[in-house]
Structures are given as structure tokens and as C-alpha cells.
Short mmCIF file of C-alpha atoms in Angstrom, two decimals:
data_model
loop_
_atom_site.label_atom_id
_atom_site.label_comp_id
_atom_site.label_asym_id
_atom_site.label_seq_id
_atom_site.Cartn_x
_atom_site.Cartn_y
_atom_site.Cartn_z
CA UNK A 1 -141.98 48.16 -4.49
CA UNK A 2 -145.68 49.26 -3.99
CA UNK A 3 -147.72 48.70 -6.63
CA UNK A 4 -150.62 50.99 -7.62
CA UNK A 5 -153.29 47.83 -7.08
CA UNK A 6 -151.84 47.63 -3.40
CA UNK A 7 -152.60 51.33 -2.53
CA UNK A 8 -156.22 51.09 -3.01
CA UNK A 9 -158.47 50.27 0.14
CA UNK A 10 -159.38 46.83 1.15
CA UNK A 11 -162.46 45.81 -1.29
CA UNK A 12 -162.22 48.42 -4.04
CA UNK A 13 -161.89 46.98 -7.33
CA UNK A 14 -159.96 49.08 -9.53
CA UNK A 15 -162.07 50.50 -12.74
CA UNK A 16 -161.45 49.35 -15.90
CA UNK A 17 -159.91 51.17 -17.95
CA UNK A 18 -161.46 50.56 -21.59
CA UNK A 19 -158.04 51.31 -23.69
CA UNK A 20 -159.95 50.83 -27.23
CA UNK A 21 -161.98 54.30 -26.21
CA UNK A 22 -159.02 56.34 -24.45
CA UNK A 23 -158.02 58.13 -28.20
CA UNK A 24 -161.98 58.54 -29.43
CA UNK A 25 -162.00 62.55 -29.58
CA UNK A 26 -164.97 64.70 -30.48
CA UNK A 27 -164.35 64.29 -33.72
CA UNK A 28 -166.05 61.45 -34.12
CA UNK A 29 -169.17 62.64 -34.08
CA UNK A 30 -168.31 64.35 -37.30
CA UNK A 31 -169.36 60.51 -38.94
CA UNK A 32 -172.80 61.00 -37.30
CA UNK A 33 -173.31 64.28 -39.04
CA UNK A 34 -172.35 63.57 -42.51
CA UNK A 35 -174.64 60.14 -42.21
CA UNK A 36 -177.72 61.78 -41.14
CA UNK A 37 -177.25 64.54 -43.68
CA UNK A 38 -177.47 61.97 -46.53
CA UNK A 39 -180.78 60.82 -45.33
CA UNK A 40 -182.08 64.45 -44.88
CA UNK A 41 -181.11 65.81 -47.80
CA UNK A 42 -182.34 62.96 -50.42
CA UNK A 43 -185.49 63.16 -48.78
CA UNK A 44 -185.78 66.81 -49.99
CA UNK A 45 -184.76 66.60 -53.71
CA UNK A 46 -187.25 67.78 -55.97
CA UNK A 47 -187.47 64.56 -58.42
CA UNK A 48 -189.36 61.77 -56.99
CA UNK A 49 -187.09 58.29 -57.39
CA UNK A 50 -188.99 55.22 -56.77
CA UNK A 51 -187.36 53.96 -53.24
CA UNK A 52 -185.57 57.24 -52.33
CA UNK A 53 -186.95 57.79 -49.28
CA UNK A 54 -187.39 54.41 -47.99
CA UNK A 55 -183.36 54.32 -48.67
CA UNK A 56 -182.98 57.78 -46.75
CA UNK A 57 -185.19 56.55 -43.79
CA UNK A 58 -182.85 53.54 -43.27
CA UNK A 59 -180.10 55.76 -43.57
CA UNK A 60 -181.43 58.23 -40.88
CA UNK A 61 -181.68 54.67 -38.99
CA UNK A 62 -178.50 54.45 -39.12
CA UNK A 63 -177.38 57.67 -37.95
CA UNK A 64 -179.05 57.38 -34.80
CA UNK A 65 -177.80 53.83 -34.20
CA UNK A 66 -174.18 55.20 -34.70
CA UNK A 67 -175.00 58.27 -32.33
CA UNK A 68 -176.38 55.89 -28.93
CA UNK A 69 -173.36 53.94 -29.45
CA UNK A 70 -170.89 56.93 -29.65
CA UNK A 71 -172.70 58.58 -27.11
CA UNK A 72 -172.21 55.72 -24.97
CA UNK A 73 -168.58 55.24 -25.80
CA UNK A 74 -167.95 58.84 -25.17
CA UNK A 75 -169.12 58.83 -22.04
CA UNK A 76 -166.70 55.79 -21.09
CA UNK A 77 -163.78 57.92 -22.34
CA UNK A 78 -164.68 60.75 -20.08
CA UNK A 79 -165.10 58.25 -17.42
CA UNK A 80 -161.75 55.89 -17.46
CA UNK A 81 -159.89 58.57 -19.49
CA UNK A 82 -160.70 62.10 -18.21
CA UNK A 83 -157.01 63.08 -18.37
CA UNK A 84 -156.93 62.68 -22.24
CA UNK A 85 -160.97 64.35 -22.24
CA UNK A 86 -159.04 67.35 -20.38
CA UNK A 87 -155.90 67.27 -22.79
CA UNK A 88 -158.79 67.61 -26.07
CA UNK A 89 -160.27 70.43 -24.59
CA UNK A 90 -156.83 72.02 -23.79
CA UNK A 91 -155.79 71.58 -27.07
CA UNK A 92 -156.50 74.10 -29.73
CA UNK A 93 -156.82 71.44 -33.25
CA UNK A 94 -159.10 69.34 -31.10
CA UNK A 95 -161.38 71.38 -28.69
CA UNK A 96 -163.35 73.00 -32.18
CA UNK A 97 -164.80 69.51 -32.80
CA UNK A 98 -166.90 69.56 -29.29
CA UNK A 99 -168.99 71.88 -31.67
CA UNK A 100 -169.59 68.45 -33.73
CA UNK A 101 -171.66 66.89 -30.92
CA UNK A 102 -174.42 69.14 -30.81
CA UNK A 103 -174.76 69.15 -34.87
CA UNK A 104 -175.10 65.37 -34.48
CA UNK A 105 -177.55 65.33 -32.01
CA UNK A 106 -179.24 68.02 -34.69
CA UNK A 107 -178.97 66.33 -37.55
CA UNK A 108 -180.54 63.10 -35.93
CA UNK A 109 -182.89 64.94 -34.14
CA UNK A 110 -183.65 66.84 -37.37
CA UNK A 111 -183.71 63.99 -39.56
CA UNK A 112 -186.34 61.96 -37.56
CA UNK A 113 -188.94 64.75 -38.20
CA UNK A 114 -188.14 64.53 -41.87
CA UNK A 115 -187.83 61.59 -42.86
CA UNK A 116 -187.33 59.27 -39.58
CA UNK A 117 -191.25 59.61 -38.58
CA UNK A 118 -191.85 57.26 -41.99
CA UNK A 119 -190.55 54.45 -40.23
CA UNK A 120 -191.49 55.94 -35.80
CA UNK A 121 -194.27 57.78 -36.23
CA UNK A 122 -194.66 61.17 -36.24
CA UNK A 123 -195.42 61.61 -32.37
CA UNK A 124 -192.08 59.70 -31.58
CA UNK A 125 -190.41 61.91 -34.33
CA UNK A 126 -191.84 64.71 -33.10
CA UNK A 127 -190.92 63.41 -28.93
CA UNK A 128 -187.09 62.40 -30.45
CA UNK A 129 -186.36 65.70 -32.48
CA UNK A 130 -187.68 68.28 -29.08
CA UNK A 131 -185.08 65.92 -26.79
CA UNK A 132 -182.33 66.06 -29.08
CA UNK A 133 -183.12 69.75 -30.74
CA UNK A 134 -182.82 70.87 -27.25
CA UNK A 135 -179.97 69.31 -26.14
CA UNK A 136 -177.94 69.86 -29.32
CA UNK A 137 -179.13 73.72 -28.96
CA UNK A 138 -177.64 74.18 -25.39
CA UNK A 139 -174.22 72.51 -25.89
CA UNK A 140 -173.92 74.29 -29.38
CA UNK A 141 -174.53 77.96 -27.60
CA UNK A 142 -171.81 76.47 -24.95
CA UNK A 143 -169.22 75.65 -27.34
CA UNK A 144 -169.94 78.79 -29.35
CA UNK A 145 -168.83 80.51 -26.15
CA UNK A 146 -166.77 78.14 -24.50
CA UNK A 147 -163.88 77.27 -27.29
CA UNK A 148 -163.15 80.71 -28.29
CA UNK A 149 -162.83 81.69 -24.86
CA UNK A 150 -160.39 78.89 -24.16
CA UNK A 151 -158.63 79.83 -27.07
CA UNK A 152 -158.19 83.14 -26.15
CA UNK A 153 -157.41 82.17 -22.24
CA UNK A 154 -155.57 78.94 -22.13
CA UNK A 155 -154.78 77.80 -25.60
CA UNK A 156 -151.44 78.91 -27.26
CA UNK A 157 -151.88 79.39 -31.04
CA UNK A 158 -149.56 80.79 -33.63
CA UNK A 159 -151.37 82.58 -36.92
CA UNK A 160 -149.82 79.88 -38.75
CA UNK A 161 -152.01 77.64 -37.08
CA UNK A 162 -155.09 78.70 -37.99
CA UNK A 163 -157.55 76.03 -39.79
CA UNK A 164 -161.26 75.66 -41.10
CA UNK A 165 -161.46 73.25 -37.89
CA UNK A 166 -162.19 76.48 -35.96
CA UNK A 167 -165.46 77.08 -37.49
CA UNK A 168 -167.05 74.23 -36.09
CA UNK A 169 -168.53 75.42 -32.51
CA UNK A 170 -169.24 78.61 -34.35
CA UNK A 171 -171.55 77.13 -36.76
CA UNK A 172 -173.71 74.74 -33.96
CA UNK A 173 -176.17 77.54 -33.65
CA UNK A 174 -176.61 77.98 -37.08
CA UNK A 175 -177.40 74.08 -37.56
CA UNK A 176 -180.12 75.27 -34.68
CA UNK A 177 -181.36 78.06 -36.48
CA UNK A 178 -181.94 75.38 -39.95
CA UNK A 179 -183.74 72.96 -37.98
CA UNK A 180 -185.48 74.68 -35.65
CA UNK A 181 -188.13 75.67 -37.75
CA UNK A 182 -189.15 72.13 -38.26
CA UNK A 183 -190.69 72.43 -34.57
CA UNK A 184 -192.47 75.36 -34.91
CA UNK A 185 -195.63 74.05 -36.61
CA UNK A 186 -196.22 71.46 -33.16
CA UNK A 187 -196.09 74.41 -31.00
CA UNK A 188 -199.27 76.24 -30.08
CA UNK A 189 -199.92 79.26 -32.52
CA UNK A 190 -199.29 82.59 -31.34
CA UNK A 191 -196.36 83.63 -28.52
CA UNK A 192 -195.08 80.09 -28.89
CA UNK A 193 -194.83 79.82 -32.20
CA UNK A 194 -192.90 83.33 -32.97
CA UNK A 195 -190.60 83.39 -30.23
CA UNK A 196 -189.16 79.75 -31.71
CA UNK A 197 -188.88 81.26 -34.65
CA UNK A 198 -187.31 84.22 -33.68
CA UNK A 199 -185.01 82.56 -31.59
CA UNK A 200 -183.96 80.82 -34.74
CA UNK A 201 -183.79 83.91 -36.65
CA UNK A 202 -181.34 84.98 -33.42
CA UNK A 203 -178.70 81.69 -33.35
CA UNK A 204 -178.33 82.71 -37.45
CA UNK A 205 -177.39 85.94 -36.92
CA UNK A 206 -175.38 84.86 -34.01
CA UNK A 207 -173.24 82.16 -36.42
CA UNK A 208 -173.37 83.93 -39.00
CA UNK A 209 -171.80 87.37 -37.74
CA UNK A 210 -168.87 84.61 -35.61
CA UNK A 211 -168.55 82.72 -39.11
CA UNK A 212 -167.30 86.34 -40.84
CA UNK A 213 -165.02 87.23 -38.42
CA UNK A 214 -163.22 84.10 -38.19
CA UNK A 215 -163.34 83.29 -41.96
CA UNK A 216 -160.91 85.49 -42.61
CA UNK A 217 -158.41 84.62 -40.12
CA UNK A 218 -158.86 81.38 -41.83
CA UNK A 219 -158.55 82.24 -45.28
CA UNK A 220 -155.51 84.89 -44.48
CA UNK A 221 -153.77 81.95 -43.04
CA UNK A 222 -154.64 80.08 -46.19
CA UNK A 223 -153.05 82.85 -48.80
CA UNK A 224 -150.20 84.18 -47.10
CA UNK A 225 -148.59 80.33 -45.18
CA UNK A 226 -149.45 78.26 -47.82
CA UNK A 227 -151.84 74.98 -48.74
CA UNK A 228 -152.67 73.75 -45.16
CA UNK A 229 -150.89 69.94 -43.87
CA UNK A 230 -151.72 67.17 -46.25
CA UNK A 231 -154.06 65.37 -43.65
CA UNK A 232 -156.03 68.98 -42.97
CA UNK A 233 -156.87 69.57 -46.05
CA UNK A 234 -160.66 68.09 -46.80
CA UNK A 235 -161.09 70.35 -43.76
CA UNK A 236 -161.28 73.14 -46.26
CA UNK A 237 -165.02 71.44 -46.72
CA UNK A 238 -165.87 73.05 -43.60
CA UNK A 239 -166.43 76.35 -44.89
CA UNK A 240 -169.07 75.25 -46.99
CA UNK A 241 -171.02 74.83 -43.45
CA UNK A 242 -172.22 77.93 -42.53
CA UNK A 243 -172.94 78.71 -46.49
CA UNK A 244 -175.00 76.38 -47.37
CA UNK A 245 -176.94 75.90 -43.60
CA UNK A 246 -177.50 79.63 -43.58
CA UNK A 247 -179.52 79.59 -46.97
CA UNK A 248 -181.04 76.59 -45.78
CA UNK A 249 -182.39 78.53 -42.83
CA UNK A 250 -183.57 81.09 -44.49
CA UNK A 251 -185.88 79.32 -46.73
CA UNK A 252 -187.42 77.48 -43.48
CA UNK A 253 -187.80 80.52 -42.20
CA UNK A 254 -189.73 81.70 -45.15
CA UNK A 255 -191.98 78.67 -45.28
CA UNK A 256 -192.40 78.66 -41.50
CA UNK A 257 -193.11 82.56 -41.06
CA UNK A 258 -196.37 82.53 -42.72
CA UNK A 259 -199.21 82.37 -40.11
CA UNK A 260 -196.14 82.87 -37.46
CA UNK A 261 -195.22 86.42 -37.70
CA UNK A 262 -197.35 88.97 -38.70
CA UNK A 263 -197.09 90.80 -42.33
CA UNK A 264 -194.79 92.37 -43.53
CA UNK A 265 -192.27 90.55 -41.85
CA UNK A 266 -193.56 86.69 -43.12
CA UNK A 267 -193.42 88.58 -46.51
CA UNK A 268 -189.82 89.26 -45.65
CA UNK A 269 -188.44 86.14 -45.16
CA UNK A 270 -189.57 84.84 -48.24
CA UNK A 271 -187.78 87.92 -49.68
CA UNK A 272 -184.68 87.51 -47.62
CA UNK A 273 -184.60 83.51 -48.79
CA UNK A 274 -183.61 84.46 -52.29
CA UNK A 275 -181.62 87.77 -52.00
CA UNK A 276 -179.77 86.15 -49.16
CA UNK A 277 -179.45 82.88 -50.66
CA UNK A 278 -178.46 83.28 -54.31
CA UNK A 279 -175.24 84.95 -53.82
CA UNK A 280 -174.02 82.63 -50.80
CA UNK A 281 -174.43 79.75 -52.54
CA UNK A 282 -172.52 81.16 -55.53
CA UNK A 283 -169.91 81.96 -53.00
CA UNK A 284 -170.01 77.95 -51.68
CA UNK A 285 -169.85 77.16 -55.49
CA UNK A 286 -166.71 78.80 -55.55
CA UNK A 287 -164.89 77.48 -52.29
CA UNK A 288 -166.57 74.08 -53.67
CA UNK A 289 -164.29 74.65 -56.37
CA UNK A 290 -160.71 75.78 -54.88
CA UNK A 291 -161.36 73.48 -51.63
CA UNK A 292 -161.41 70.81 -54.34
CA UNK A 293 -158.33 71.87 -56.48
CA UNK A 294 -156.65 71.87 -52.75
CA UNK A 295 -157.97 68.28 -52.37
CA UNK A 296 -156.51 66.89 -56.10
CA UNK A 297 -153.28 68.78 -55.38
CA UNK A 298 -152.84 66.89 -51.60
CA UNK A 299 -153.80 64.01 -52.98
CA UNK A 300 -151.60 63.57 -55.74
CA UNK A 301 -148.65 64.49 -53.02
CA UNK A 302 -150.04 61.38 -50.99
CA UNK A 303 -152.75 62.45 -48.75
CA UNK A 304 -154.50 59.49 -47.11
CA UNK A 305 -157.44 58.53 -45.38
CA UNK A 306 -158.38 60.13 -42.09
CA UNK A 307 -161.62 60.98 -39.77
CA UNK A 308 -161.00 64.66 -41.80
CA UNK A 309 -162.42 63.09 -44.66
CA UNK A 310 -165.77 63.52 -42.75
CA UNK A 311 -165.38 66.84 -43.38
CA UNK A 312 -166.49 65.91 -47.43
CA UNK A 313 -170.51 65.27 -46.25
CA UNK A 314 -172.39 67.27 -43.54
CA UNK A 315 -170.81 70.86 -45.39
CA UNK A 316 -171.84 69.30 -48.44
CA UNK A 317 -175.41 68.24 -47.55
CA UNK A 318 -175.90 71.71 -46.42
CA UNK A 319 -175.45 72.99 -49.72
CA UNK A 320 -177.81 70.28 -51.14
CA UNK A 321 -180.26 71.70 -48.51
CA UNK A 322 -179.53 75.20 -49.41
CA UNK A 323 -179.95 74.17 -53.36
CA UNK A 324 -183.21 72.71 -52.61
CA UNK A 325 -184.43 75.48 -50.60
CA UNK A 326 -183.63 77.94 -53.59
CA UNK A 327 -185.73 75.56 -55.70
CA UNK A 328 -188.64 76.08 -54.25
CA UNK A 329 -188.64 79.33 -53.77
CA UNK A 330 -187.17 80.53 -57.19
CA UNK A 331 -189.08 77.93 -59.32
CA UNK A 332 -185.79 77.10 -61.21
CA UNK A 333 -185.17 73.86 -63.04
CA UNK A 334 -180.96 75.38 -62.54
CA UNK A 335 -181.11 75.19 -58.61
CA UNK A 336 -182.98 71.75 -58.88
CA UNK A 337 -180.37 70.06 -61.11
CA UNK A 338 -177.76 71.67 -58.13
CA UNK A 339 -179.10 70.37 -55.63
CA UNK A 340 -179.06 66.79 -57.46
CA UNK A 341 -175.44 67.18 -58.18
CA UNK A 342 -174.90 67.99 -54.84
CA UNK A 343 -176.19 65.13 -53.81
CA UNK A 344 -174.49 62.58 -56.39
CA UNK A 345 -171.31 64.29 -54.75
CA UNK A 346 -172.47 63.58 -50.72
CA UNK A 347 -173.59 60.07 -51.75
CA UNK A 348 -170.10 58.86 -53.14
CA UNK A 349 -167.94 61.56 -50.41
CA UNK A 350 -169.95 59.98 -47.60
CA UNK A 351 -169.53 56.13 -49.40
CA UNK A 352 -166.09 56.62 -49.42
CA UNK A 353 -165.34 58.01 -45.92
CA UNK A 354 -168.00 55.40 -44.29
CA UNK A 355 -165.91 52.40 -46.09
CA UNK A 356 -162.37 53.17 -45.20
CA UNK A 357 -163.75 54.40 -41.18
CA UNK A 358 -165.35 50.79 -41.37
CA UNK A 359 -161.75 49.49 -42.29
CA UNK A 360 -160.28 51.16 -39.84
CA UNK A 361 -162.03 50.12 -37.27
CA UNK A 362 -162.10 46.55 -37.82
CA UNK A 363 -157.95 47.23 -38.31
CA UNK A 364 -157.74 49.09 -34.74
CA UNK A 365 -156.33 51.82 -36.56
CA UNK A 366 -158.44 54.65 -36.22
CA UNK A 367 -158.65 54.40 -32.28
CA UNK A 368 -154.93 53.87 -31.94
CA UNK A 369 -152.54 56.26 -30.00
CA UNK A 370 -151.66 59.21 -32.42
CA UNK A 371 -147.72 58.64 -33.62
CA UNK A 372 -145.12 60.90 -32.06
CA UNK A 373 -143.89 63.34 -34.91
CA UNK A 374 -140.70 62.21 -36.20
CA UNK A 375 -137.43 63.53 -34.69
CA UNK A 376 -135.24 65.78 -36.62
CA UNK A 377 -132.77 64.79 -37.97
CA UNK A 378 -129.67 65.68 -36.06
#
């Protein structure tokens, strides 16, 4: 019998094949995202706490130590394990989540401007934020494009199948579009300067026009087949995304257009950043609410952990964002005390989701093949 060692040439030492990294899927990057959001957002909040920030830098510290070393255990996957790399992005619950690495090289690259230069500097900030800005731009325009069209072309998907996972490339741009802004004041003033905010102003229309026509395949699906699988359920979460990152952007946009774009139109984003904002994040109040009644109800019928759970902190901290942006525009003590609510919330979602990922890691649990579905029973 020949052996698969004996057909390679004379001198070729086979690969290795790195098993621990074969099942790491896109997902993952998910961890990265709700990590830097918790130092990016409790840098923002409007009451000073002694320490805060010091605790948010380290935190941002954290989040790009965790993104280098799934960056680099990614790219072993698609190295010794391209068949399985191929089989996520033929696969219609798992190619969504390759929107997930460009919002964590975002949120990094977003976070080291805000709070990240305290402990860099803000030219290495500044340096780290245009790398990854860029990078997480392009990829998040790809996937926008790229996973619907392969669910339209090559995936097969049932209505019944339809979950807030899908929202994820489609929301990328508008991640772009909230932290792009941050950039704008190191650019030269004049052409530079508008056409980065413009282009901003672009990827939010962009994600937001995709995010309303696939929100309600999502929420049809929802009403007429029923609560979603046990283990799918803190994906509900996800909606809050695009809510509370869209009135995020808008208030950047309002305290980036002045001296950008000429008057009226700086007028009208600061306009557009409260009659735009107030009523989404009522609406993201509201899913807050029946996401979470879906939540208590799969959890009392024995949902566990899972990298899902993930999907508790980045669509929160958006809405802490968004609350703090409404602050400082409306001058309301109400949108304040949100936003520090919020927070309390991302703190202890993102506590509990880092611990039991930490245990399941050290277990070998988490990057363990998937278990076949049970067989019926005859």
C-alpha cells in the first residue's frame, strides 16, 4: 500500500498541518470587535471616573494583541486548511462573518486614535488607524459585495434559514463610515478633507439602504417560523449594529463637517445627527428589549455558551456610541444616563463572553470539530 508520505518527491517535507487552527472560522474575529468596543466606548462617556481611561487604553491593548495573534492564526488555517477556508465561504451560516474581519481591523484601528494614542502616541495612532482603516475599508466593501453574491450564486438557502448573521458584511461599511471621520482632521484641509468625508457619508448610505432590505427578510423569518435555534439566538444582538453605528456616524459627521464642507451642508449634519438619531435609537431600544426577552426565553430552555455570545458587545457598544453622540449634541442629562447603562450592560456581556471563550480555550473546546447532528431516530 502507498502511503501519501511516499508519493511526495525525494526531499520535500510534508507541511504541517496545525490541527488546533483547522475549525477557527471568521467568526472569531467577532471577540476582537466586542473587546475593542469596550475600550472605545468608555473612553467617550460623558462622566469623568478617576482611572476610566487608563482601564480603556489597556483594554484597546488588548484588542490589538488578540487581533496579531488571530490574524496570524488565520492565516495558518488558510494555509494547512484551505479546503475547510473554501467550505466557510461556501457555506451560507458561516461566509456572513468574513464581514467580522474588517470591523475588527476597524475597531482596533479606530480605537488607537481614541484612546490607544494615550499609551503610542498620537503619530503611531494616527500611522496604526490609516493601515488598518484602510484595510478594514477594502475587505468590508468586498464582503458587502462578495457574500450576497455568493448567496445568490452558489449558496442554497431556504427562507427558513434566514438569521441576523446575514447582516454582518452588510454593516462593514457602515463601521467605515463611524470611524472614518476620526481621520479627517490629519488630512490636509480642502479636497482632501471633504472627499473623506463624503466618502463616509457614501459607505452609510450604502449599509444603511443593504441593512433595510435585508432586515426584513430577517425579521419575516423571525414572526412567521418561530424563535430562531437555541444557540442563534444572542445573534438577534446583531441588529442593534447598524442602529446604533449609523447614529454614531452621524454625529461624527456633524462634528467633523464644520470647516470640511461648506455651509449649509456642515449645518446639516448637525441637523441630520438628531432627527436621524433620536428615532433609531428608540428603535434599538426596542429590539434591545425583545432580542432580550428572546435571550431569557432560550435560556431558560438551556441555551449555552457559544462564540454567538459575541454577538452581546460590539452591537451593544454601538449603541453606547450612538447614546453618547446624542449627548452631545442634544445637551440631555436622559441620553447621558443611556449611554452609561449601555455601557454597565457591554462591560458585564463582554465579561461574561471573554471568561467562558477563555475556558474554552484552555478546554480545547471551542476549536474542536463541530458534532455531527444527531441521527433520527429510525
Amino acid at each position: 500500500m502507498v502511503t501519501a508520505a511516499q508519493t511526495l518527491p525525494p526531499g520535500t517535507a510534508r507541511a504541517p498541518r496545525v490541527p488546533a487552527v483547522r475549525h477557527l472560522g471568521p467568526n472569531w474575529y467577532a471577540s476582537v470587535m466586542g473587546t475593542a468596543i469596550v475600550g472605545t466606548a468608555g473612553a467617550g462617556l460623558p462622566w469623568d471616573v478617576p482611572g476610566l481611561r487608563t482601564v480603556c487604553a489597556a483594554v484597546w491593548a488588548l484588542s490589538l494583541a488578540m487581533l496579531v495573534v488571530l490574524l496570524a492564526a488565520r492565516t495558518l488555517h488558510w494555509r494547512h486548511h484551505r479546503d475547510q477556508a473554501r467550505a466557510h465561504l461556501l457555506d451560507p451560516a458561516a461566509a456572513p462573518f468574513y464581514g467580522c474581519l474588517s470591523m475588527a481591523l476597524l475597531a482596533v484601528g479606530g480605537g488607537a486614535v481614541t484612546v490607544g494614542r494615550d499609551w503610542t502616541g498620537e503619530r503611531a495612532a494616527v500611522a496604526l488607524d490609516v493601515v488598518l482603516f484602510t484595510a478594514g475599508t477594502v475587505i468590508g466593501l468586498a464582503a458587502a459585495v462578495a457574500v450576497p453574491y455568493l448567496m445568490a450564486v452558489r449558496h442554497r438557502i431556504e427562507p427558513g434559514q434566514a438569521t441576523p448573521v446575514w447582516l454582518l458584511p452588510l454593516v462593514a461599511p457602515m463601521v467605515s463610515a463611524a470611524l472614518g471621520p476620526l481621520l479627517v482632521p490629519y488630512l490636509p484641509a480642502g479636497q482632501p478633507r471633504a472627499t473623506l468625508l463624503l466618502a463616509c457619508v457614501g459607505m452609510f448610505g450604502l449599509s444603511l439602504l443593504a441593512t433595510l432590505v435585508m432586515l426584513p427578510v430577517v425579521f419575516g423569518r423571525l414572526v412567521t417560523g418561530g424563535p430562531l435555534p437555541l444557540a442563534l439566538t444572542p445573534t438577534l444582538f446583531l441588529v442593534l449594529g447598524p442602529l446604533g453605528q449609523s447614529t454614531t456616524a452621524v454625529g461624527k459627521f456633524a462634528e467633523t463637517a464644520a470647516g470640511t464642507v461648506p455651509e449649509p451642508y456642515a449645518t446639516g449634519f448637525g441637523v441630520l445627527a438628531v432627527l436621524y438619531g433620536v428615532p433609531v435609537m428608540g428603535f434599538a431600544l426596542m429590539w434591545l428589549a425583545l432580542a432580550a426577552a428572546h435571550v431569557v426565553r432560550a435560556r431558560r430552555r438551556g441555551m449555552g455558551f457559544s462564540m454567538t455570545w459575541w454577538a452581546f458587545t460590539f452591537p451593544v457598544g454601538t449603541c453606547v456610541t450612538g447614546a453618547e453622540a446624542l449627548a452631545r449634541h442634544t445637551g440631555l442629562a436622559a441620553y447621558e444616563g443611556l449611554a452609561v447603562l449601555l455601557y454597565a450592560l457591554l462591560v458585564t456581556a463582554w465579561a461574561l463572553a471573554a471568561a467562558h471563550t477563555a475556558r474554552g480555550l484552555l478546554s480545547g473546546a471551542l476549536l474542536a470539530a463541530p458534532r455531527p447532528a444527531p441521527a433520527p431516530a429510525a
